[in-house]
Amino acid sequence: MGALDEGHYHAEIDNEVSFELGFESQPETLAIQDAVRVLLQGLGEDINREGIKKTPFRVAKALRQGTRGYKQKVNDIVHGALFPEAGLEGGSGQAGGVGGLVIVRDLDLFSYCESCLLPFQVKCHVGYVPSGKRVVGLSKLSRVADIFAKRLQSPQRLADEICTALQHGIKPTGVAVVLQCMHIHFPNFESAFLDSTSQGWVKITATSGSGVFEDENADVWTDFWSLLKFRGISIDNAHHRSSGQSWCPSQSCGMPGQANSAMTNAVNSILKSLGEDPLREELVETPSRFVKWFMNFRNSNLEMKLNGFVRSRIDTRSPSGHGGNFNDGICSELNLSFWSQCEHHLLPFQGVVHVGYHSSDGVNPVGRPLVQSVVHFYGFKLQVQERVTRQIAETVSSFLGEDIIVVVEANHTCMISRGIEKFGSNTATFAVLGRFSTDPVARAKFLQSLPDSCSARR
Ligand SMILES: Nc1nc2c(ncn2[C@@H]2O[C@H](COP(=O)(O)OP(=O)(O)OP(=O)(O)O)[C@@H](O)[C@H]2O)c(=O)[nH]1
Ligand SMILES: [Zn+2]
């Protein structure tokens, strides 16, 4: 196996290098960059603005690397990676290279949703029953799964494609694939103001089986689920092929309305550049769905609206002085829901915001909904987390007083679905104004009041 594995290793490294070398001038990369410029202009952005000047290139890089599976072949990975391993010597039973179940659990992958083009996370578990006294190198199971994850997918299609590819590549007695998929909730500017609960993730478990796993009720599935149960995984919410319904939250937003045709054409061009057929049934509505959610982040004149709103509230609020012990008057609005769009990669980041302020009578003079509105006003546009944190702090200080502390905790899709692939990472940013910037005890009092587990980390 050693020699063969080494050969494959070098082949893969070579592929990666040539992809990187020619990448910048390849027609597909240039076409995606042009399309991203059209999308940014559709949002009302200045494409030469410092923060987003490099965004077309970053998006092209992220999308092409994130869908590199279209260019990879299963045979290149599996062929030659099988090696002999004896089965049970005499007696009855199954073990080793004949009938001994092998499972690789907890492979972290990400894929792109074919309905809305947002990335989704996948925890992948693969099992197979060897036959013919041959087993496959464990890393190959993960590599094959990744080939299909790095395409535009739905969970069931992804599970089926991994399963079929492994069945053909290894020719074992059977293959089982279980995928736990998590899709970010659909960003919606309008409904976020009405319903702050559309946070967190849509979760689904998709399964696929071939050979001895073809029958969902077979004993071998029971063994497989039992081995997964040690990892806290249960069959309860497993998605069966027959249900056929899309899991993507964009589908439940109704049919897309009239979308900007230059923008939908741009998305069509991206699909083609990635190696997809925009006429594939599941992709036909994708450009208009994408444009619909993307337009939630248009650069409209939100500050002006907000300023009018805030000014009228300021006139009616009761002044709050600093009498007594400052720390006794620390108040907070915790777990305000937060949605934004990373201006570097055009990917969502989502989480919660905590706002601390001082009030001698312990009363929020404008109420929580206004603070929540401020969070949404600054969230729903192309942002970086540090900027949105500062903007929230500055704005709430105009009605909650000059002593303000703001913590934003968010999951960045761009930390998962590209480059470094840091699954489960979470970013916290911090802004302090007035007394909170000079008084560590006041800061500590507020920070200690933050909930341990909040939706940003779920
Ligand atoms: N500070 C900050 N950085 C962010 C935010 N959102 C995304 N980023 C980072 O923006 C950077 C963009 O860096 P580049 O090196 O130009 O782009 P890239 O090649 O796509 O990034 P990497 O693959 O991570 O090296 C990355 O480090 C991202 O993690 C944010 O809200 N705040
Ligand atoms: Zn989706």
Short mmCIF file of C-alpha atoms and ligand atoms in Angstrom, two decimals:
data_model
loop_
_atom_site.label_atom_id
_atom_site.label_comp_id
_atom_site.label_asym_id
_atom_site.label_seq_id
_atom_site.Cartn_x
_atom_site.Cartn_y
_atom_site.Cartn_z
CA MET A 1 0.00 0.00 0.00
CA GLY A 2 2.86 2.34 0.88
CA ALA A 3 4.15 2.86 -2.64
CA LEU A 4 0.72 3.27 -4.14
CA ASP A 5 -0.40 5.68 -1.47
CA GLU A 6 2.65 7.78 -1.99
CA GLY A 7 1.94 7.98 -5.72
CA HIS A 8 -1.58 9.20 -5.04
CA TYR A 9 -0.35 11.67 -2.51
CA HIS A 10 1.94 13.27 -5.06
CA ALA A 11 -0.76 13.27 -7.72
CA GLU A 12 -3.09 15.14 -5.39
CA ILE A 13 -0.45 17.64 -4.39
CA ASP A 14 0.30 18.22 -8.08
CA ASN A 15 -3.37 18.84 -8.81
CA GLU A 16 -3.59 21.36 -6.03
CA VAL A 17 -0.49 23.21 -7.19
CA SER A 18 -1.56 23.48 -10.83
CA PHE A 19 -5.00 24.64 -9.67
CA GLU A 20 -3.37 27.36 -7.61
CA LEU A 21 -0.84 28.41 -10.25
CA GLY A 22 -3.18 28.95 -13.16
CA PHE A 23 -6.05 30.03 -11.00
CA GLU A 24 -5.98 33.82 -11.26
CA SER A 25 -6.10 34.00 -15.05
CA GLN A 26 -8.43 31.08 -15.73
CA PRO A 27 -11.57 32.16 -17.65
CA GLU A 28 -13.83 30.64 -14.96
CA THR A 29 -12.15 32.72 -12.25
CA LEU A 30 -12.47 35.89 -14.32
CA ALA A 31 -16.12 35.16 -15.14
CA ILE A 32 -16.97 34.65 -11.46
CA GLN A 33 -15.24 37.91 -10.55
CA ASP A 34 -17.27 39.77 -13.20
CA ALA A 35 -20.45 38.20 -11.88
CA VAL A 36 -19.60 39.16 -8.28
CA ARG A 37 -19.06 42.77 -9.35
CA VAL A 38 -22.56 42.77 -10.85
CA LEU A 39 -23.93 41.38 -7.57
CA LEU A 40 -22.11 44.00 -5.49
CA GLN A 41 -23.39 46.79 -7.71
CA GLY A 42 -26.88 45.33 -7.39
CA LEU A 43 -26.50 45.81 -3.63
CA GLY A 44 -25.68 49.47 -4.24
CA GLU A 45 -22.04 49.02 -3.22
CA ASP A 46 -19.06 50.94 -4.57
CA ILE A 47 -16.94 48.11 -5.99
CA ASN A 48 -13.78 50.16 -5.48
CA ARG A 49 -14.42 50.64 -1.76
CA GLU A 50 -11.34 49.51 0.18
CA GLY A 51 -13.10 46.76 2.18
CA ILE A 52 -14.60 45.04 -0.86
CA LYS A 53 -12.05 45.74 -3.60
CA LYS A 54 -10.69 42.20 -3.29
CA THR A 55 -14.08 40.59 -2.65
CA PRO A 56 -14.68 39.42 -6.27
CA PHE A 57 -11.39 37.54 -6.20
CA ARG A 58 -11.96 36.13 -2.71
CA VAL A 59 -15.42 34.91 -3.68
CA ALA A 60 -14.12 33.34 -6.89
CA LYS A 61 -11.38 31.59 -4.94
CA ALA A 62 -13.74 30.38 -2.21
CA LEU A 63 -16.37 29.14 -4.68
CA ARG A 64 -13.96 27.39 -7.02
CA GLN A 65 -12.05 25.71 -4.21
CA GLY A 66 -15.31 24.91 -2.44
CA THR A 67 -16.66 23.15 -5.54
CA ARG A 68 -13.43 21.54 -6.71
CA GLY A 69 -15.13 18.15 -6.51
CA TYR A 70 -16.44 18.63 -10.06
CA LYS A 71 -12.88 18.20 -11.28
CA GLN A 72 -11.93 15.23 -9.09
CA LYS A 73 -12.37 11.56 -9.85
CA VAL A 74 -13.13 8.80 -7.37
CA ASN A 75 -11.03 6.28 -9.28
CA ASP A 76 -7.93 8.42 -8.87
CA ILE A 77 -8.36 8.11 -5.11
CA VAL A 78 -9.65 4.58 -4.57
CA HIS A 79 -7.85 2.79 -7.37
CA GLY A 80 -4.78 1.14 -5.91
CA ALA A 81 -5.68 2.10 -2.34
CA LEU A 82 -7.18 -1.31 -1.59
CA PHE A 83 -4.88 -3.70 0.21
CA PRO A 84 -5.12 -7.31 1.34
CA GLU A 85 -6.30 -8.07 4.84
CA ALA A 86 -7.14 -11.60 6.01
CA GLY A 87 -10.65 -12.56 7.09
CA LEU A 88 -11.45 -14.73 10.11
CA GLU A 89 -9.34 -17.91 10.23
CA GLY A 90 -11.75 -20.82 10.58
CA GLY A 91 -14.70 -20.95 13.00
CA SER A 92 -17.88 -19.00 12.40
CA GLY A 93 -18.31 -15.24 12.27
CA GLN A 94 -17.08 -12.23 10.32
CA ALA A 95 -13.97 -10.18 10.87
CA GLY A 96 -11.15 -8.35 9.15
CA GLY A 97 -11.21 -8.37 5.37
CA VAL A 98 -14.33 -10.52 5.17
CA GLY A 99 -17.51 -9.17 6.71
CA GLY A 100 -15.98 -7.20 9.60
CA LEU A 101 -17.82 -3.86 9.71
CA VAL A 102 -15.55 -0.79 9.46
CA ILE A 103 -16.84 2.67 10.36
CA VAL A 104 -15.16 6.05 10.14
CA ARG A 105 -17.11 8.56 12.22
CA ASP A 106 -17.24 12.32 12.65
CA LEU A 107 -15.71 13.49 9.42
CA ASP A 108 -16.25 17.27 9.24
CA LEU A 109 -17.10 18.42 5.74
CA PHE A 110 -18.90 21.31 4.17
CA SER A 111 -20.91 21.46 1.00
CA TYR A 112 -22.87 24.08 -0.95
CA CYS A 113 -26.67 24.04 -0.93
CA GLU A 114 -27.95 23.74 -4.47
CA SER A 115 -31.10 25.70 -3.57
CA CYS A 116 -29.54 28.90 -2.23
CA LEU A 117 -25.75 28.58 -2.75
CA LEU A 118 -25.03 28.96 0.96
CA PRO A 119 -22.54 26.48 2.42
CA PHE A 120 -23.82 23.87 4.85
CA GLN A 121 -21.92 21.83 7.42
CA VAL A 122 -21.81 18.06 7.34
CA LYS A 123 -20.79 15.57 10.01
CA CYS A 124 -20.22 12.46 7.93
CA HIS A 125 -20.14 8.83 9.11
CA VAL A 126 -19.20 6.13 6.62
CA GLY A 127 -19.24 2.39 7.08
CA TYR A 128 -18.59 -0.58 4.86
CA VAL A 129 -18.39 -4.35 5.10
CA PRO A 130 -15.22 -5.60 3.37
CA SER A 131 -15.24 -8.54 1.04
CA GLY A 132 -12.64 -10.55 -0.87
CA LYS A 133 -10.04 -10.09 1.89
CA ARG A 134 -9.47 -6.49 0.83
CA VAL A 135 -9.82 -3.29 2.82
CA VAL A 136 -9.36 0.31 1.79
CA GLY A 137 -7.09 2.97 3.31
CA LEU A 138 -9.22 4.83 5.87
CA SER A 139 -8.32 8.30 4.58
CA LYS A 140 -9.79 7.36 1.21
CA LEU A 141 -13.29 7.18 2.70
CA SER A 142 -12.94 10.79 3.77
CA ARG A 143 -11.40 11.86 0.46
CA VAL A 144 -14.18 10.28 -1.57
CA ALA A 145 -16.84 11.87 0.65
CA ASP A 146 -15.14 15.21 0.15
CA ILE A 147 -15.21 14.94 -3.66
CA PHE A 148 -19.00 14.88 -3.57
CA ALA A 149 -19.31 17.41 -0.75
CA LYS A 150 -17.35 19.91 -2.83
CA ARG A 151 -20.22 20.37 -5.28
CA LEU A 152 -23.67 21.96 -5.18
CA GLN A 153 -25.70 19.43 -3.23
CA SER A 154 -28.70 18.44 -1.18
CA PRO A 155 -28.11 16.12 1.82
CA GLN A 156 -29.82 13.08 0.27
CA ARG A 157 -28.12 13.47 -3.08
CA LEU A 158 -24.78 13.84 -1.30
CA ALA A 159 -25.34 10.69 0.80
CA ASP A 160 -26.38 8.71 -2.28
CA GLU A 161 -23.43 9.86 -4.36
CA ILE A 162 -20.88 9.02 -1.65
CA CYS A 163 -22.49 5.62 -1.13
CA THR A 164 -22.62 4.72 -4.83
CA ALA A 165 -19.05 5.89 -5.43
CA LEU A 166 -17.69 3.81 -2.55
CA GLN A 167 -19.70 0.78 -3.60
CA HIS A 168 -18.28 1.00 -7.14
CA GLY A 169 -14.78 1.90 -6.02
CA ILE A 170 -14.27 -0.68 -3.26
CA LYS A 171 -16.79 -3.35 -4.30
CA PRO A 172 -17.46 -4.40 -0.71
CA THR A 173 -20.44 -6.34 0.64
CA GLY A 174 -22.16 -3.05 1.44
CA VAL A 175 -21.71 0.64 2.19
CA ALA A 176 -23.60 2.85 4.65
CA VAL A 177 -23.48 6.62 4.78
CA VAL A 178 -25.02 8.82 7.47
CA LEU A 179 -24.80 12.59 7.12
CA GLN A 180 -25.80 15.04 9.84
CA CYS A 181 -26.27 18.30 7.98
CA MET A 182 -26.68 21.81 9.37
CA HIS A 183 -27.90 24.69 7.19
CA ILE A 184 -27.88 28.25 8.43
CA HIS A 185 -31.32 29.82 8.73
CA PHE A 186 -32.32 31.97 5.84
CA PRO A 187 -31.46 35.63 6.31
CA ASN A 188 -34.55 37.77 5.96
CA PHE A 189 -34.45 41.43 6.77
CA GLU A 190 -38.24 41.89 6.91
CA SER A 191 -39.08 38.95 9.16
CA ALA A 192 -36.05 39.43 11.42
CA PHE A 193 -37.77 42.50 12.83
CA LEU A 194 -40.98 40.61 13.47
CA ASP A 195 -39.54 37.31 14.61
CA SER A 196 -36.16 37.25 16.27
CA THR A 197 -36.29 33.52 16.82
CA SER A 198 -35.24 32.46 13.31
CA GLN A 199 -31.73 31.84 14.58
CA GLY A 200 -29.52 28.81 14.70
CA TRP A 201 -29.57 25.96 12.23
CA VAL A 202 -31.84 23.76 10.19
CA LYS A 203 -30.70 20.20 10.90
CA ILE A 204 -31.32 17.03 8.98
CA THR A 205 -29.86 13.53 8.94
CA ALA A 206 -29.64 11.82 5.55
CA THR A 207 -28.79 8.14 5.11
CA SER A 208 -27.89 5.95 2.17
CA GLY A 209 -27.07 2.25 1.96
CA SER A 210 -25.98 -0.22 -0.68
CA GLY A 211 -25.45 -4.01 -0.74
CA VAL A 212 -26.22 -5.44 2.71
CA PHE A 213 -27.21 -1.92 3.82
CA GLU A 214 -29.83 -1.50 1.11
CA ASP A 215 -32.58 -2.67 3.48
CA GLU A 216 -33.00 0.03 6.16
CA ASN A 217 -34.22 -2.64 8.59
CA ALA A 218 -31.25 -4.99 8.14
CA ASP A 219 -29.41 -6.08 11.30
CA VAL A 220 -26.21 -4.55 9.99
CA TRP A 221 -27.85 -1.10 10.19
CA THR A 222 -28.65 -1.80 13.84
CA ASP A 223 -24.96 -2.49 14.46
CA PHE A 224 -24.05 0.67 12.57
CA TRP A 225 -26.48 2.88 14.53
CA SER A 226 -25.36 1.31 17.80
CA LEU A 227 -21.76 2.21 17.03
CA LEU A 228 -22.81 5.77 16.14
CA LYS A 229 -24.81 6.07 19.35
CA PHE A 230 -21.58 6.17 21.31
CA ARG A 231 -21.15 9.57 19.65
CA GLY A 232 -24.59 10.80 20.72
CA ILE A 233 -26.09 10.27 17.27
CA SER A 234 -29.60 8.86 17.03
CA ILE A 235 -31.68 7.63 14.14
CA ASP A 236 -34.72 9.64 15.29
CA ASN A 237 -34.50 12.52 12.84
CA ALA A 238 -33.03 10.51 9.96
CA HIS A 239 -34.31 11.67 6.62
CA HIS A 240 -35.61 8.96 4.37
CA ARG A 241 -35.43 9.20 0.65
CA SER A 242 -39.19 9.02 0.23
CA SER A 243 -39.79 12.38 1.95
CA GLY A 244 -38.32 14.16 -1.11
CA GLN A 245 -38.85 17.64 0.42
CA SER A 246 -36.17 20.28 0.27
CA TRP A 247 -34.68 21.13 3.63
CA CYS A 248 -33.34 24.53 2.53
CA PRO A 249 -35.09 27.37 4.37
CA SER A 250 -35.05 29.40 1.13
CA GLN A 251 -37.66 26.98 -0.24
CA SER A 252 -40.19 27.84 2.44
CA CYS A 253 -39.99 31.56 1.64
CA GLY A 254 -42.42 31.00 -1.24
CA MET A 255 -41.64 31.53 -4.89
CA PRO A 256 -39.09 34.23 -5.48
CA GLY A 257 -40.57 37.50 -6.69
CA GLN A 258 -39.26 39.46 -9.63
CA ALA A 259 -35.48 39.41 -9.16
CA ASN A 260 -33.05 41.81 -10.83
CA SER A 261 -32.23 40.08 -14.13
CA ALA A 262 -28.64 41.32 -14.35
CA MET A 263 -28.05 39.75 -10.93
CA THR A 264 -29.76 36.45 -11.76
CA ASN A 265 -27.77 36.27 -15.02
CA ALA A 266 -24.64 36.82 -12.97
CA VAL A 267 -25.54 33.87 -10.71
CA ASN A 268 -26.23 31.74 -13.79
CA SER A 269 -22.78 32.58 -15.05
CA ILE A 270 -21.30 31.57 -11.68
CA LEU A 271 -23.10 28.21 -11.87
CA LYS A 272 -21.67 27.58 -15.34
CA SER A 273 -18.18 28.64 -14.29
CA LEU A 274 -18.28 26.13 -11.44
CA GLY A 275 -19.01 23.34 -13.92
CA GLU A 276 -22.74 23.03 -13.24
CA ASP A 277 -25.68 22.95 -15.61
CA PRO A 278 -27.96 25.88 -14.65
CA LEU A 279 -30.82 24.01 -16.34
CA ARG A 280 -30.52 21.06 -13.95
CA GLU A 281 -33.98 20.80 -12.38
CA GLU A 282 -32.83 21.58 -8.82
CA LEU A 283 -30.86 24.64 -9.98
CA VAL A 284 -33.42 26.38 -12.18
CA GLU A 285 -34.78 28.61 -9.38
CA THR A 286 -31.46 28.92 -7.57
CA PRO A 287 -30.35 32.25 -9.13
CA SER A 288 -33.58 34.05 -8.20
CA ARG A 289 -33.61 32.48 -4.73
CA PHE A 290 -30.00 33.54 -4.23
CA VAL A 291 -30.67 37.12 -5.38
CA LYS A 292 -33.72 37.29 -3.13
CA TRP A 293 -31.81 36.50 0.06
CA PHE A 294 -28.76 38.41 -1.05
CA MET A 295 -30.79 41.61 -1.51
CA ASN A 296 -31.48 41.62 2.23
CA PHE A 297 -27.99 43.08 2.51
CA ARG A 298 -28.38 45.98 0.11
CA ASN A 299 -26.70 49.19 1.04
CA SER A 300 -29.82 51.30 1.53
CA ASN A 301 -30.02 54.44 3.54
CA LEU A 302 -30.73 52.67 6.78
CA GLU A 303 -28.83 55.10 9.00
CA MET A 304 -31.07 57.95 7.96
CA LYS A 305 -34.20 56.02 8.84
CA LEU A 306 -32.66 54.98 12.12
CA ASN A 307 -31.54 58.47 13.03
CA GLY A 308 -35.08 59.77 12.63
CA PHE A 309 -36.40 56.98 14.79
CA VAL A 310 -33.81 57.42 17.49
CA ARG A 311 -34.09 61.19 17.64
CA SER A 312 -37.79 61.08 18.36
CA ARG A 313 -37.16 58.58 21.15
CA ILE A 314 -34.39 60.66 22.69
CA ASP A 315 -36.71 63.63 23.10
CA THR A 316 -39.08 61.63 25.25
CA ARG A 317 -36.66 59.67 27.43
CA SER A 318 -36.08 60.52 31.05
CA PRO A 319 -32.52 61.55 31.86
CA SER A 320 -30.52 59.01 33.87
CA GLY A 321 -27.82 60.39 36.08
CA HIS A 322 -24.87 58.68 37.72
CA GLY A 323 -26.02 58.95 41.32
CA GLY A 324 -25.00 56.18 43.73
CA ASN A 325 -22.68 53.27 42.94
CA PHE A 326 -22.18 52.97 39.16
CA ASN A 327 -22.02 49.18 39.31
CA ASP A 328 -25.41 48.93 40.98
CA GLY A 329 -26.99 50.62 37.97
CA ILE A 330 -25.56 48.30 35.29
CA CYS A 331 -28.39 47.02 33.10
CA SER A 332 -28.33 44.85 30.02
CA GLU A 333 -30.18 43.58 26.98
CA LEU A 334 -28.78 40.09 26.35
CA ASN A 335 -29.05 37.67 23.43
CA LEU A 336 -30.35 40.09 20.82
CA SER A 337 -30.38 38.16 17.57
CA PHE A 338 -27.89 39.19 14.96
CA TRP A 339 -27.46 38.57 11.24
CA SER A 340 -24.87 39.97 8.91
CA GLN A 341 -22.97 39.33 5.71
CA CYS A 342 -19.16 39.17 5.59
CA GLU A 343 -17.98 41.77 3.10
CA HIS A 344 -14.83 39.81 2.32
CA HIS A 345 -16.45 36.59 1.16
CA LEU A 346 -20.18 37.42 0.83
CA LEU A 347 -21.04 34.75 3.38
CA PRO A 348 -23.31 35.18 6.41
CA PHE A 349 -22.18 35.56 9.97
CA GLN A 350 -24.78 35.15 12.63
CA GLY A 351 -25.09 35.15 16.38
CA VAL A 352 -26.12 37.28 19.34
CA VAL A 353 -25.42 40.73 20.68
CA HIS A 354 -25.30 41.74 24.36
CA VAL A 355 -25.62 45.41 25.28
CA GLY A 356 -24.79 46.81 28.72
CA TYR A 357 -25.60 50.34 29.86
CA HIS A 358 -26.10 52.33 33.01
CA SER A 359 -29.46 53.35 34.35
CA SER A 360 -29.94 54.64 37.89
CA ASP A 361 -33.60 53.55 37.94
CA GLY A 362 -32.86 50.18 36.27
CA VAL A 363 -35.18 50.93 33.35
CA ASN A 364 -34.36 50.76 29.63
CA PRO A 365 -35.73 54.17 28.53
CA VAL A 366 -36.52 53.05 24.98
CA GLY A 367 -37.30 49.35 25.38
CA ARG A 368 -35.61 46.20 24.05
CA PRO A 369 -37.25 46.25 20.57
CA LEU A 370 -35.49 49.48 19.63
CA VAL A 371 -32.12 48.07 20.70
CA GLN A 372 -32.89 44.96 18.63
CA SER A 373 -33.76 47.18 15.65
CA VAL A 374 -30.41 48.92 15.89
CA VAL A 375 -28.70 45.52 15.79
CA HIS A 376 -30.63 44.53 12.66
CA PHE A 377 -30.15 47.90 10.99
CA TYR A 378 -26.39 47.57 11.19
CA GLY A 379 -26.36 43.81 10.67
CA PHE A 380 -28.23 43.66 7.38
CA LYS A 381 -25.51 44.96 5.10
CA LEU A 382 -22.00 43.95 4.06
CA GLN A 383 -19.97 44.17 7.24
CA VAL A 384 -17.01 43.13 9.32
CA GLN A 385 -17.76 42.19 12.90
CA GLU A 386 -15.57 44.87 14.48
CA ARG A 387 -17.35 47.63 12.53
CA VAL A 388 -20.85 46.43 13.32
CA THR A 389 -19.92 46.19 17.02
CA ARG A 390 -18.70 49.80 17.06
CA GLN A 391 -21.73 51.07 15.11
CA ILE A 392 -24.13 49.40 17.54
CA ALA A 393 -22.27 50.88 20.53
CA GLU A 394 -22.19 54.39 19.07
CA THR A 395 -25.85 54.35 18.13
CA VAL A 396 -27.25 52.93 21.37
CA SER A 397 -25.18 55.47 23.30
CA SER A 398 -27.42 58.15 21.80
CA PHE A 399 -30.38 56.83 23.77
CA LEU A 400 -28.99 54.53 26.50
CA GLY A 401 -26.40 57.01 27.73
CA GLU A 402 -22.69 57.47 27.24
CA ASP A 403 -21.63 54.40 29.26
CA ILE A 404 -22.04 51.46 26.92
CA ILE A 405 -20.58 47.98 26.53
CA VAL A 406 -21.39 45.80 23.53
CA VAL A 407 -20.35 42.19 22.91
CA VAL A 408 -21.09 40.51 19.58
CA GLU A 409 -20.69 36.71 19.43
CA ALA A 410 -20.96 35.20 15.97
CA ASN A 411 -20.27 32.19 13.80
CA HIS A 412 -18.65 33.14 10.52
CA THR A 413 -19.60 30.90 7.63
CA CYS A 414 -16.36 32.05 5.98
CA MET A 415 -14.38 30.39 8.79
CA ILE A 416 -15.95 27.04 7.99
CA SER A 417 -16.64 26.82 4.30
CA ARG A 418 -13.31 27.81 2.87
CA GLY A 419 -9.63 28.20 3.57
CA ILE A 420 -8.90 27.11 7.09
CA GLU A 421 -12.19 25.23 7.70
CA LYS A 422 -12.41 25.94 11.42
CA PHE A 423 -15.59 24.07 12.30
CA GLY A 424 -17.29 25.24 15.48
CA SER A 425 -15.19 28.38 15.86
CA ASN A 426 -16.87 31.47 17.25
CA THR A 427 -15.78 35.11 17.19
CA ALA A 428 -16.46 37.64 19.96
CA THR A 429 -15.94 41.37 19.52
CA PHE A 430 -16.14 44.02 22.14
CA ALA A 431 -16.82 47.78 22.26
CA VAL A 432 -16.70 49.93 25.41
CA LEU A 433 -17.67 53.57 25.75
CA GLY A 434 -17.54 56.00 28.66
CA ARG A 435 -17.17 54.54 32.13
CA PHE A 436 -16.99 50.96 30.82
CA SER A 437 -13.75 51.80 29.03
CA THR A 438 -12.01 52.88 32.24
CA ASP A 439 -13.63 50.70 34.91
CA PRO A 440 -12.55 47.03 34.79
CA VAL A 441 -14.88 46.15 37.66
CA ALA A 442 -17.90 47.43 35.74
CA ARG A 443 -16.81 45.50 32.65
CA ALA A 444 -16.28 42.34 34.67
CA LYS A 445 -19.72 42.68 36.27
CA PHE A 446 -21.38 42.90 32.86
CA LEU A 447 -19.30 40.13 31.29
CA GLN A 448 -20.02 37.79 34.19
CA SER A 449 -23.73 38.29 33.57
CA LEU A 450 -23.49 36.94 30.00
CA PRO A 451 -25.16 33.59 29.46
CA ASP A 452 -22.80 30.63 29.23
CA SER A 453 -24.43 29.01 26.30
CA CYS A 454 -26.06 31.27 23.79
CA SER A 455 -27.44 30.71 20.34
CA ALA A 456 -24.21 31.86 18.72
CA ARG A 457 -22.56 28.69 19.97
CA ARG A 458 -25.37 26.25 19.39
N1 LIG B 1 -11.23 41.07 11.30
C1 LIG B 1 -12.18 40.47 10.59
N2 LIG B 1 -11.80 39.62 9.63
C2 LIG B 1 -12.76 39.01 8.91
C3 LIG B 1 -14.13 39.20 9.14
N3 LIG B 1 -14.81 38.42 8.27
C4 LIG B 1 -13.87 37.79 7.52
N4 LIG B 1 -12.63 38.13 7.91
C5 LIG B 1 -11.29 37.73 7.44
O1 LIG B 1 -10.96 38.46 6.29
C6 LIG B 1 -9.75 37.91 5.81
C7 LIG B 1 -9.70 38.03 4.31
O2 LIG B 1 -8.39 37.74 4.06
P1 LIG B 1 -7.70 37.46 2.67
O3 LIG B 1 -6.39 36.84 2.97
O4 LIG B 1 -7.69 38.68 1.82
O5 LIG B 1 -8.71 36.46 1.98
P2 LIG B 1 -8.64 34.91 1.85
O6 LIG B 1 -7.44 34.48 1.09
O7 LIG B 1 -9.96 34.53 1.29
O8 LIG B 1 -8.52 34.40 3.38
P3 LIG B 1 -7.81 33.09 3.95
O9 LIG B 1 -8.16 31.95 3.04
O10 LIG B 1 -8.40 32.93 5.31
O11 LIG B 1 -6.34 33.35 4.01
C8 LIG B 1 -9.68 36.49 6.34
O12 LIG B 1 -8.67 36.41 7.30
C9 LIG B 1 -11.07 36.32 7.01
O13 LIG B 1 -11.05 35.41 8.09
C10 LIG B 1 -14.51 40.09 10.18
O14 LIG B 1 -15.69 40.33 10.49
N5 LIG B 1 -13.49 40.68 10.88
ZN ZN B 2 -29.99 26.39 1.10
#
